[in-house]
PDB file of C-alpha atoms in Angstrom:
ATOM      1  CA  UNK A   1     -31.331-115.669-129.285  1.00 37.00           C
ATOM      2  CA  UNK A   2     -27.664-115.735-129.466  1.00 38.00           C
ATOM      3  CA  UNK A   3     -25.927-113.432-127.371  1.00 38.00           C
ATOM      4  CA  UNK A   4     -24.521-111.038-129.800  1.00 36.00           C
ATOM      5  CA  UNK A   5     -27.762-110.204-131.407  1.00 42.00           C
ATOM      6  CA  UNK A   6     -29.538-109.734-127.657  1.00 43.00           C
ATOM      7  CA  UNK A   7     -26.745-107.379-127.038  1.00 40.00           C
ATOM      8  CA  UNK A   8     -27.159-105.426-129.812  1.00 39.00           C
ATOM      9  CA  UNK A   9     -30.991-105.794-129.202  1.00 38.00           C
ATOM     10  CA  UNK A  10     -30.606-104.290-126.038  1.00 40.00           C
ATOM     11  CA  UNK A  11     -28.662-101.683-127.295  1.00 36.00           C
ATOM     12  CA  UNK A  12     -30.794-100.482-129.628  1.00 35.00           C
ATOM     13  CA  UNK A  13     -34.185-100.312-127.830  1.00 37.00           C
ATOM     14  CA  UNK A  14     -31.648 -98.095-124.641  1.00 35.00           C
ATOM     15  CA  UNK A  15     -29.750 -95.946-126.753  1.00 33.00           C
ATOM     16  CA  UNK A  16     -30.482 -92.171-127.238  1.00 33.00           C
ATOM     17  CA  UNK A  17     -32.251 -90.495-130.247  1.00 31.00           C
ATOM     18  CA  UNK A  18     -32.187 -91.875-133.521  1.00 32.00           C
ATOM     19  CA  UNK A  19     -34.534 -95.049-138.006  1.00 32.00           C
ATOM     20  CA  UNK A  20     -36.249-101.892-139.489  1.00 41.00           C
ATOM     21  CA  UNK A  21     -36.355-103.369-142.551  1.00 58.00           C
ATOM     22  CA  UNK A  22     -39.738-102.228-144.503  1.00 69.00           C
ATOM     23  CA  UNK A  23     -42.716-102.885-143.725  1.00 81.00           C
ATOM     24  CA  UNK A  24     -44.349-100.645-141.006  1.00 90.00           C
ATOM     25  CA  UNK A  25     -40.827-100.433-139.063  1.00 93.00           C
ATOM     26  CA  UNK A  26     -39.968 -96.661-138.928  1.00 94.00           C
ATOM     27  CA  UNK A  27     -36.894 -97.695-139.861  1.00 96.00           C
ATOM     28  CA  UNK A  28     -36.658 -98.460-144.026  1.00 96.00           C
ATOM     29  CA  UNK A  29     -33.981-100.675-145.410  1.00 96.00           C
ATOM     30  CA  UNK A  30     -31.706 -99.651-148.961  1.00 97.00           C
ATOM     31  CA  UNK A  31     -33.470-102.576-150.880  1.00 96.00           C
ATOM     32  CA  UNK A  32     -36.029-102.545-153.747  1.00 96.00           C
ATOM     33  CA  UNK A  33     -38.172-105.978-154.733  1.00 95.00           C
ATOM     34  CA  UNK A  34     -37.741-107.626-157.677  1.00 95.00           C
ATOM     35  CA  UNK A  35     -37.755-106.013-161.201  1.00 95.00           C
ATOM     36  CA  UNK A  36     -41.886-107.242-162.381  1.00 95.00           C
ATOM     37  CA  UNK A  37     -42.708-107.257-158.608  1.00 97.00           C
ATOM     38  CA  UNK A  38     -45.335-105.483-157.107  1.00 97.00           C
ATOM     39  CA  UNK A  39     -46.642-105.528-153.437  1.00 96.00           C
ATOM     40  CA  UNK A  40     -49.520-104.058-151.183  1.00 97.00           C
ATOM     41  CA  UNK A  41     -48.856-103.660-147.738  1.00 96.00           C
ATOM     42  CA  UNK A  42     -51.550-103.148-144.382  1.00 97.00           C
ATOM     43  CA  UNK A  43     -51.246-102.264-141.412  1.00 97.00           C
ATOM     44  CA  UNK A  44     -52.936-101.136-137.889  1.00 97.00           C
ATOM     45  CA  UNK A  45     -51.679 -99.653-134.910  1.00 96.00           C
ATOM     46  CA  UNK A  46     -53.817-100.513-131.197  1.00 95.00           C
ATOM     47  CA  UNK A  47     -52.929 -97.690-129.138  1.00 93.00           C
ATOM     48  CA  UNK A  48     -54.525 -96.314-125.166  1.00 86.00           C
ATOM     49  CA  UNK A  49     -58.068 -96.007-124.931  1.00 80.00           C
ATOM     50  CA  UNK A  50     -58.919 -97.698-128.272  1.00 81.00           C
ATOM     51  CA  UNK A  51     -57.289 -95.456-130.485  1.00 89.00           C
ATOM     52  CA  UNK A  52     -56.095 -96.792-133.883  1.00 94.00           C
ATOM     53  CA  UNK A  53     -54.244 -96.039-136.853  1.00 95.00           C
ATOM     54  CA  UNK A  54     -53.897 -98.033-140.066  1.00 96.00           C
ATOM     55  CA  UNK A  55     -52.085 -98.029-143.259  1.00 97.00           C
ATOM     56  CA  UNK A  56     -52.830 -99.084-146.849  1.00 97.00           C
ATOM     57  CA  UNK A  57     -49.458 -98.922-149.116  1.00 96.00           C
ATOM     58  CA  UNK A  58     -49.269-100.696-152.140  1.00 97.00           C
ATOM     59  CA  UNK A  59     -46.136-100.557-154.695  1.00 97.00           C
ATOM     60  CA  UNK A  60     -44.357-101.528-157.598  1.00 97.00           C
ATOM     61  CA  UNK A  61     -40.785-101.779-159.005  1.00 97.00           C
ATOM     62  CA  UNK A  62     -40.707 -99.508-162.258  1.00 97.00           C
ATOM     63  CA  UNK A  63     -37.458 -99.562-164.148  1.00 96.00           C
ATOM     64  CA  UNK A  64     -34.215 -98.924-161.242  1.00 97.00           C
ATOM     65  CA  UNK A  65     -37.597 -97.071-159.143  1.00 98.00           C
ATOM     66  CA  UNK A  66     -39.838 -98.789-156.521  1.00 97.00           C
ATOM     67  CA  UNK A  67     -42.904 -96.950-156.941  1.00 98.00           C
ATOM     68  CA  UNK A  68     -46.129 -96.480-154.993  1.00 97.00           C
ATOM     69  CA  UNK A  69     -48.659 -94.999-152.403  1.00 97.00           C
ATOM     70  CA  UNK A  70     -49.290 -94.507-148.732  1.00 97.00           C
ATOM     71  CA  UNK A  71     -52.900 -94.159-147.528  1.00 97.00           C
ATOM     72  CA  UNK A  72     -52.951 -93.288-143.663  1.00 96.00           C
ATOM     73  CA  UNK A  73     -55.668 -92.584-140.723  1.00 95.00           C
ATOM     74  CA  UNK A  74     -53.512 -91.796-138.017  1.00 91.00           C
ATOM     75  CA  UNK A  75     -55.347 -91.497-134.835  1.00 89.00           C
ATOM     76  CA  UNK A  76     -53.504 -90.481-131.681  1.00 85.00           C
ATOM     77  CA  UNK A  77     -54.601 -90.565-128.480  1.00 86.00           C
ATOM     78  CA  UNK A  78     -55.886 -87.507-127.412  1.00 82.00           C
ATOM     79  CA  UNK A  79     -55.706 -86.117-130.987  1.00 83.00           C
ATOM     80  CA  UNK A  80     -58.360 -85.883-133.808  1.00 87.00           C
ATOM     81  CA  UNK A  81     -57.609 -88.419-136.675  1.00 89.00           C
ATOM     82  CA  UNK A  82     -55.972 -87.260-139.626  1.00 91.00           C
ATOM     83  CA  UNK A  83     -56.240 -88.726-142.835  1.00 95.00           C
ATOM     84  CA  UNK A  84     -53.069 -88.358-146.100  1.00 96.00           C
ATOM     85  CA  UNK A  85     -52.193 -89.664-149.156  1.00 97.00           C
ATOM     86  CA  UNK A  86     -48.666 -89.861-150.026  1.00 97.00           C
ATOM     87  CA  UNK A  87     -47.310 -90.893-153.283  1.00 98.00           C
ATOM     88  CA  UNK A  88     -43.533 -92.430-153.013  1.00 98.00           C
ATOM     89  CA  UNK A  89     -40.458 -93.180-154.790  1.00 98.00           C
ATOM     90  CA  UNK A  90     -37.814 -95.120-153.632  1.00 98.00           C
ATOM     91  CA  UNK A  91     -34.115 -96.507-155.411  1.00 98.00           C
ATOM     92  CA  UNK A  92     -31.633 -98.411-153.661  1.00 98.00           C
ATOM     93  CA  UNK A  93     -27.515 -99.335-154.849  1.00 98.00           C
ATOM     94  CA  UNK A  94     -24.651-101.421-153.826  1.00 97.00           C
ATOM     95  CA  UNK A  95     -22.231 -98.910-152.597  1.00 98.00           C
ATOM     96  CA  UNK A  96     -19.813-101.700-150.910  1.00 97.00           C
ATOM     97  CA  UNK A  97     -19.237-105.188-150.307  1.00 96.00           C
ATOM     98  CA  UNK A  98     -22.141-105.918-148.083  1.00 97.00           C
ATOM     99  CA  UNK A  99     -23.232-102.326-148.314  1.00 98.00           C
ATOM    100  CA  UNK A 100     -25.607-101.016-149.959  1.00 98.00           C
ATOM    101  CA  UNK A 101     -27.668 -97.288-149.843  1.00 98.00           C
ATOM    102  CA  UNK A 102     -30.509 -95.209-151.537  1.00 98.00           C
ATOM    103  CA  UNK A 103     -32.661 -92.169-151.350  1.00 98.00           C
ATOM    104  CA  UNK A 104     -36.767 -92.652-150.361  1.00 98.00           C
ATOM    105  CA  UNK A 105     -38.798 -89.432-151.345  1.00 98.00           C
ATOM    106  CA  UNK A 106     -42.282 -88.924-150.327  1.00 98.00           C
ATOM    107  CA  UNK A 107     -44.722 -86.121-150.586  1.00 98.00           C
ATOM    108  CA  UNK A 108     -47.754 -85.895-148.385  1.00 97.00           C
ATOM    109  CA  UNK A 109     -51.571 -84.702-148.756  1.00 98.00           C
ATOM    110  CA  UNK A 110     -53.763 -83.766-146.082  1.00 95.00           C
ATOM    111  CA  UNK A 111     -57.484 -83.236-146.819  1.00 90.00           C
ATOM    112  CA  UNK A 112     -56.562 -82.256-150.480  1.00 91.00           C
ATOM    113  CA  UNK A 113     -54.239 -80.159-149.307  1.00 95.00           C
ATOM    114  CA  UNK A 114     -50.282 -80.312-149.797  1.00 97.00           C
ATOM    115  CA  UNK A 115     -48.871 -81.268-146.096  1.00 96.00           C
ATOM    116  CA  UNK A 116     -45.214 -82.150-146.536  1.00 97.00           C
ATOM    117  CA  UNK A 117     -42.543 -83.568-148.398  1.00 97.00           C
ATOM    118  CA  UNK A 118     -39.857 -85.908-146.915  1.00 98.00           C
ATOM    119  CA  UNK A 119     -36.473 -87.027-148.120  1.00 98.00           C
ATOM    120  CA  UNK A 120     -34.841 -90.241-146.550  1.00 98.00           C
ATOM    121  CA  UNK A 121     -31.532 -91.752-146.939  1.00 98.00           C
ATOM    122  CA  UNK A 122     -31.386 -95.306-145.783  1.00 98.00           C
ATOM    123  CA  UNK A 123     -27.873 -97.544-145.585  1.00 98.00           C
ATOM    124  CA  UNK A 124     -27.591-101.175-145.149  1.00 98.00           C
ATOM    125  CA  UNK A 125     -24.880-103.103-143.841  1.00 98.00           C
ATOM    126  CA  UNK A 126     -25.409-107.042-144.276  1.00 97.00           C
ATOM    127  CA  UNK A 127     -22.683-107.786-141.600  1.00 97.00           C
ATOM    128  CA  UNK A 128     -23.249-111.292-141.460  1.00 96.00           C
ATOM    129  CA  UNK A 129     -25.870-113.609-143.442  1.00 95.00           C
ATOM    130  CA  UNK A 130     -28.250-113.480-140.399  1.00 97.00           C
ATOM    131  CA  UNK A 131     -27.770-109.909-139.055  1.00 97.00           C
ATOM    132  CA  UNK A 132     -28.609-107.016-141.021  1.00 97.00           C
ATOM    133  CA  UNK A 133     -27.401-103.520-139.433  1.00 98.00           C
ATOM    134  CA  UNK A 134     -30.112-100.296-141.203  1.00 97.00           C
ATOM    135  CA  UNK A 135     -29.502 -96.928-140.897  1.00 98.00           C
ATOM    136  CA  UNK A 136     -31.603 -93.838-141.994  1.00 98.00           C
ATOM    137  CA  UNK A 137     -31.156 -90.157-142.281  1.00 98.00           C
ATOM    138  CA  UNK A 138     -33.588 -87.255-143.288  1.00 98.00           C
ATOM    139  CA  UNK A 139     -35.553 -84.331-143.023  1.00 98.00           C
ATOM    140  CA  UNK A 140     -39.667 -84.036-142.348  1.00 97.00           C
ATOM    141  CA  UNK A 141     -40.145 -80.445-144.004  1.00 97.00           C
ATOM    142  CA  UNK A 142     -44.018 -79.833-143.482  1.00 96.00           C
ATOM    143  CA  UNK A 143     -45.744 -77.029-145.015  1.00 95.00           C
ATOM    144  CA  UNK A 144     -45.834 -73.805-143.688  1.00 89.00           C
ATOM    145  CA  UNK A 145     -44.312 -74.972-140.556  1.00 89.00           C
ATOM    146  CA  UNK A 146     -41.055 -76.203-138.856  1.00 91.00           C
ATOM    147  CA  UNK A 147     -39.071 -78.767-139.801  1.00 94.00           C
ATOM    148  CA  UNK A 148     -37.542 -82.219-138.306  1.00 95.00           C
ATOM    149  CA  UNK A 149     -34.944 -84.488-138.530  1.00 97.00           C
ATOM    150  CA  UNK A 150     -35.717 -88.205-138.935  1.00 97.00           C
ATOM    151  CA  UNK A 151     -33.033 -90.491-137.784  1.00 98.00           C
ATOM    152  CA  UNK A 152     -32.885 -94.343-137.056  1.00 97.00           C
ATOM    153  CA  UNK A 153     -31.197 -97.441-136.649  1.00 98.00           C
ATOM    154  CA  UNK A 154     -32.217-101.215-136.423  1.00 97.00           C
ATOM    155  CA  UNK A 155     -30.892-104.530-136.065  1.00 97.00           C
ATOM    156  CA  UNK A 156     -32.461-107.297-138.315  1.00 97.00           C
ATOM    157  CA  UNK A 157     -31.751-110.891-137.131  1.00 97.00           C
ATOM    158  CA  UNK A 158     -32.845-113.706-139.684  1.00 96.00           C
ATOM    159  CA  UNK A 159     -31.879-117.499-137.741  1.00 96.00           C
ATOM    160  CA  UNK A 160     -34.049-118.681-140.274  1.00 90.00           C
ATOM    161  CA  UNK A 161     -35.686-118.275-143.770  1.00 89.00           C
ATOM    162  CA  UNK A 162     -39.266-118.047-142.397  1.00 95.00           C
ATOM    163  CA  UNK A 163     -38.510-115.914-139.522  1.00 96.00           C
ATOM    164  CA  UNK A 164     -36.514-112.218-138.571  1.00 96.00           C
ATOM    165  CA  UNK A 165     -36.344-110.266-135.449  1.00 97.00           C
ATOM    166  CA  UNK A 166     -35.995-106.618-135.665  1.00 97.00           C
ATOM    167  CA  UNK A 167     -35.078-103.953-132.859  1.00 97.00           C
ATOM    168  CA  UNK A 168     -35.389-100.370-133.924  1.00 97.00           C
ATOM    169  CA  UNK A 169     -34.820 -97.239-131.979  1.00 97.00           C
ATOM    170  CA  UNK A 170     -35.842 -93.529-134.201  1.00 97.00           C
ATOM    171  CA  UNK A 171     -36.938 -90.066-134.325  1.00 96.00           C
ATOM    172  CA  UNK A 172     -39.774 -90.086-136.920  1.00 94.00           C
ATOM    173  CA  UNK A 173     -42.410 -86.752-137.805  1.00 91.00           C
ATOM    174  CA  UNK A 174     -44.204 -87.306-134.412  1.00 91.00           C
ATOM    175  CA  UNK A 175     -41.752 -88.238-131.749  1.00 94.00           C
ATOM    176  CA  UNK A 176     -38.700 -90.528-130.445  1.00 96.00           C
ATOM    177  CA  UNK A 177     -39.679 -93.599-129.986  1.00 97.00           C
ATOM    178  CA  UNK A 178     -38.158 -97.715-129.746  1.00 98.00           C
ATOM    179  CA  UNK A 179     -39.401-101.254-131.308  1.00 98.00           C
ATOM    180  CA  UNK A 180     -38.730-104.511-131.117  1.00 98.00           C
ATOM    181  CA  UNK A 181     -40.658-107.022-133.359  1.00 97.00           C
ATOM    182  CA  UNK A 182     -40.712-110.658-135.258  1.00 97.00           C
ATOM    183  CA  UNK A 183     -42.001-111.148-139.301  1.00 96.00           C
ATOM    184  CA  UNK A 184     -43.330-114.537-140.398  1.00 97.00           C
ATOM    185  CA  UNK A 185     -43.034-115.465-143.867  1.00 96.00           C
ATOM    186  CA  UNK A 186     -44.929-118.880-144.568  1.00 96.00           C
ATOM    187  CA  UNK A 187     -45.112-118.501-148.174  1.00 94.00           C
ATOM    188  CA  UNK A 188     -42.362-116.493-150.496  1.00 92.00           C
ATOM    189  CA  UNK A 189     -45.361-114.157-151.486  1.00 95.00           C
ATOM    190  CA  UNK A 190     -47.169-113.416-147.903  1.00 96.00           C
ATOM    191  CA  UNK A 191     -45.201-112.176-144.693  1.00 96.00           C
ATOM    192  CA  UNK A 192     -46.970-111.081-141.388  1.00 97.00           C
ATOM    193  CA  UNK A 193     -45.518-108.812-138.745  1.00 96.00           C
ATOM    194  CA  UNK A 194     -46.569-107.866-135.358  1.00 97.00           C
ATOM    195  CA  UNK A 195     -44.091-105.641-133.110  1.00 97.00           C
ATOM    196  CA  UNK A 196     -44.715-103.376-129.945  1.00 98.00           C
ATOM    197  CA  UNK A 197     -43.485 -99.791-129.568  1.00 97.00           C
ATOM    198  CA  UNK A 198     -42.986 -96.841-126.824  1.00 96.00           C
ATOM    199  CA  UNK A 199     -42.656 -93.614-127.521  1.00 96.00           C
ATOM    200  CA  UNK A 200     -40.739 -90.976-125.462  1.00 95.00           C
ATOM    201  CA  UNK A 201     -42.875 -87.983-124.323  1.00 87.00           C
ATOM    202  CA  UNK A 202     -45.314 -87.691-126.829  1.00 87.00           C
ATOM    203  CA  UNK A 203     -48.893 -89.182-127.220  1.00 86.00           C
ATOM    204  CA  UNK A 204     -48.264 -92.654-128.362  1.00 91.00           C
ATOM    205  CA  UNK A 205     -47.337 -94.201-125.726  1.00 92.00           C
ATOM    206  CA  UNK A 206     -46.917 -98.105-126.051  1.00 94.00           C
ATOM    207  CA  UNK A 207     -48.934 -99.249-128.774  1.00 96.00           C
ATOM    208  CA  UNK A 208     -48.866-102.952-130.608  1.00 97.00           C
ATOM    209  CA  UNK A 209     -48.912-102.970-134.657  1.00 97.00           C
ATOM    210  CA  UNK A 210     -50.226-106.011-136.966  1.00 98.00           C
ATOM    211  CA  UNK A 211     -49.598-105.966-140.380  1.00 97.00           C
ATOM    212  CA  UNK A 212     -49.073-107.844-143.782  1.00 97.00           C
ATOM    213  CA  UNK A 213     -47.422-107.305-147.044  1.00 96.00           C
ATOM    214  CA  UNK A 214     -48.248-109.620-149.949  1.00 97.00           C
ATOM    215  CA  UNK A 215     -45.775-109.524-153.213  1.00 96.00           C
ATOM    216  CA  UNK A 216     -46.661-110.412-156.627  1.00 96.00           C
ATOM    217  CA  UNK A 217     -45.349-111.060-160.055  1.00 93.00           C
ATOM    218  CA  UNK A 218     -46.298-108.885-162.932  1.00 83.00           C
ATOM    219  CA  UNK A 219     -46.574-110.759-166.142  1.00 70.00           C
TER     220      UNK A 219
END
């Protein structure tokens, strides 16, 4: 890796609190897929002593909307599991040269219950055509119960088409924590990601995620 992008690598994973580019980074990008595009992205998180936690989220672009579901089994160490469903919209704009933002709402369901609702701004800065700078800012406002900020930023690296290194450091709804992982993308429909994480003071811990999003044309 160059040494400008291991710099800012560095940076990121040993800087203080803060939201990489989709996927199951904690940090979201301001993009949307394709108009006619949908996509269904999976997910699993290994954590201590065996405990897991996966993700089923599939999507599709609907007008100047990306539109979709997320259908989650977290399960912390130490912690029963807890299952939601959590419908979400998402829209994305050029703001600058190289700049672009959005908004990304999502409402949560616990047990058939309402749990949450959670708006997100995102901001991307393409500062160069391999290095992509995201930034988010929001607010977890759970039911009945105190809120949280969410905050974030990442570096996205891209030396090549099929590959892209991402850094992240955030503050999501369960903790602060830092990632650094790599996407594969052997075929313009299918990329793979793995990545490992730490969290700071809260169950977590380190813990290694695997996942896969899959894109497809709607005719």
């Amino acid at each position: 890796m160059p040494s400008v992008p291991r710099a800012l690598v560095s940076l990121l994973y040993m800087a203080g609190p803060a939201f990489a580019a989709g996927g199951h980074h904690a940090v979201d990008d301001a993009a949307l897929m394709e108009r006619g595009q949908c996509q269904f992205e999976a997910w699993a998180d290994g954590y201590r002593g065996g405990q897991a936690s996966w993700h089923l989220g599939p999507a599709c672009r609907v007008g100047a909307w990306e539109l979709g579901v997320n259908i989650d089994r977290a399960g912390l160490p130490g912690e029963p599991a807890q299952r939601t469903f959590s419908p979400q919209g998402k829209w994305a704009t050029d703001i600058a040269p190289a700049v672009s933002a959005g908004i990304v709402l999502t409402a949560t369901w616990q047990g058939g219950r309402y749990a949450g609702f959670q708006p997100l701004v995102p901001v991307t800065w393409q500062a160069h055509p391999q290095v992509a700078v995201h930034v988010n800012a929001g607010r977890d406002i759970p039911h009945h119960a105190a809120g949280r900020n969410l905050a974030g930023a990442a570096l996205e690296w891209t030396p090549q088409s099929a590959w892209s290194f991402v850094a992240e450091r955030f503050n999501d709804a369960t903790g602060r924590a830092a990632r650094v992982g790599a996407r594969w993308q052997p075929h313009p429909s299918l990329s793979i990601d793995v990545s490992h994480a730490r969290s700071f003071g809260d169950a977590r811990g380190h813990w290694w995620t695997l996942g896969a999003t899959y894109v497809i044309e709607r005719k």
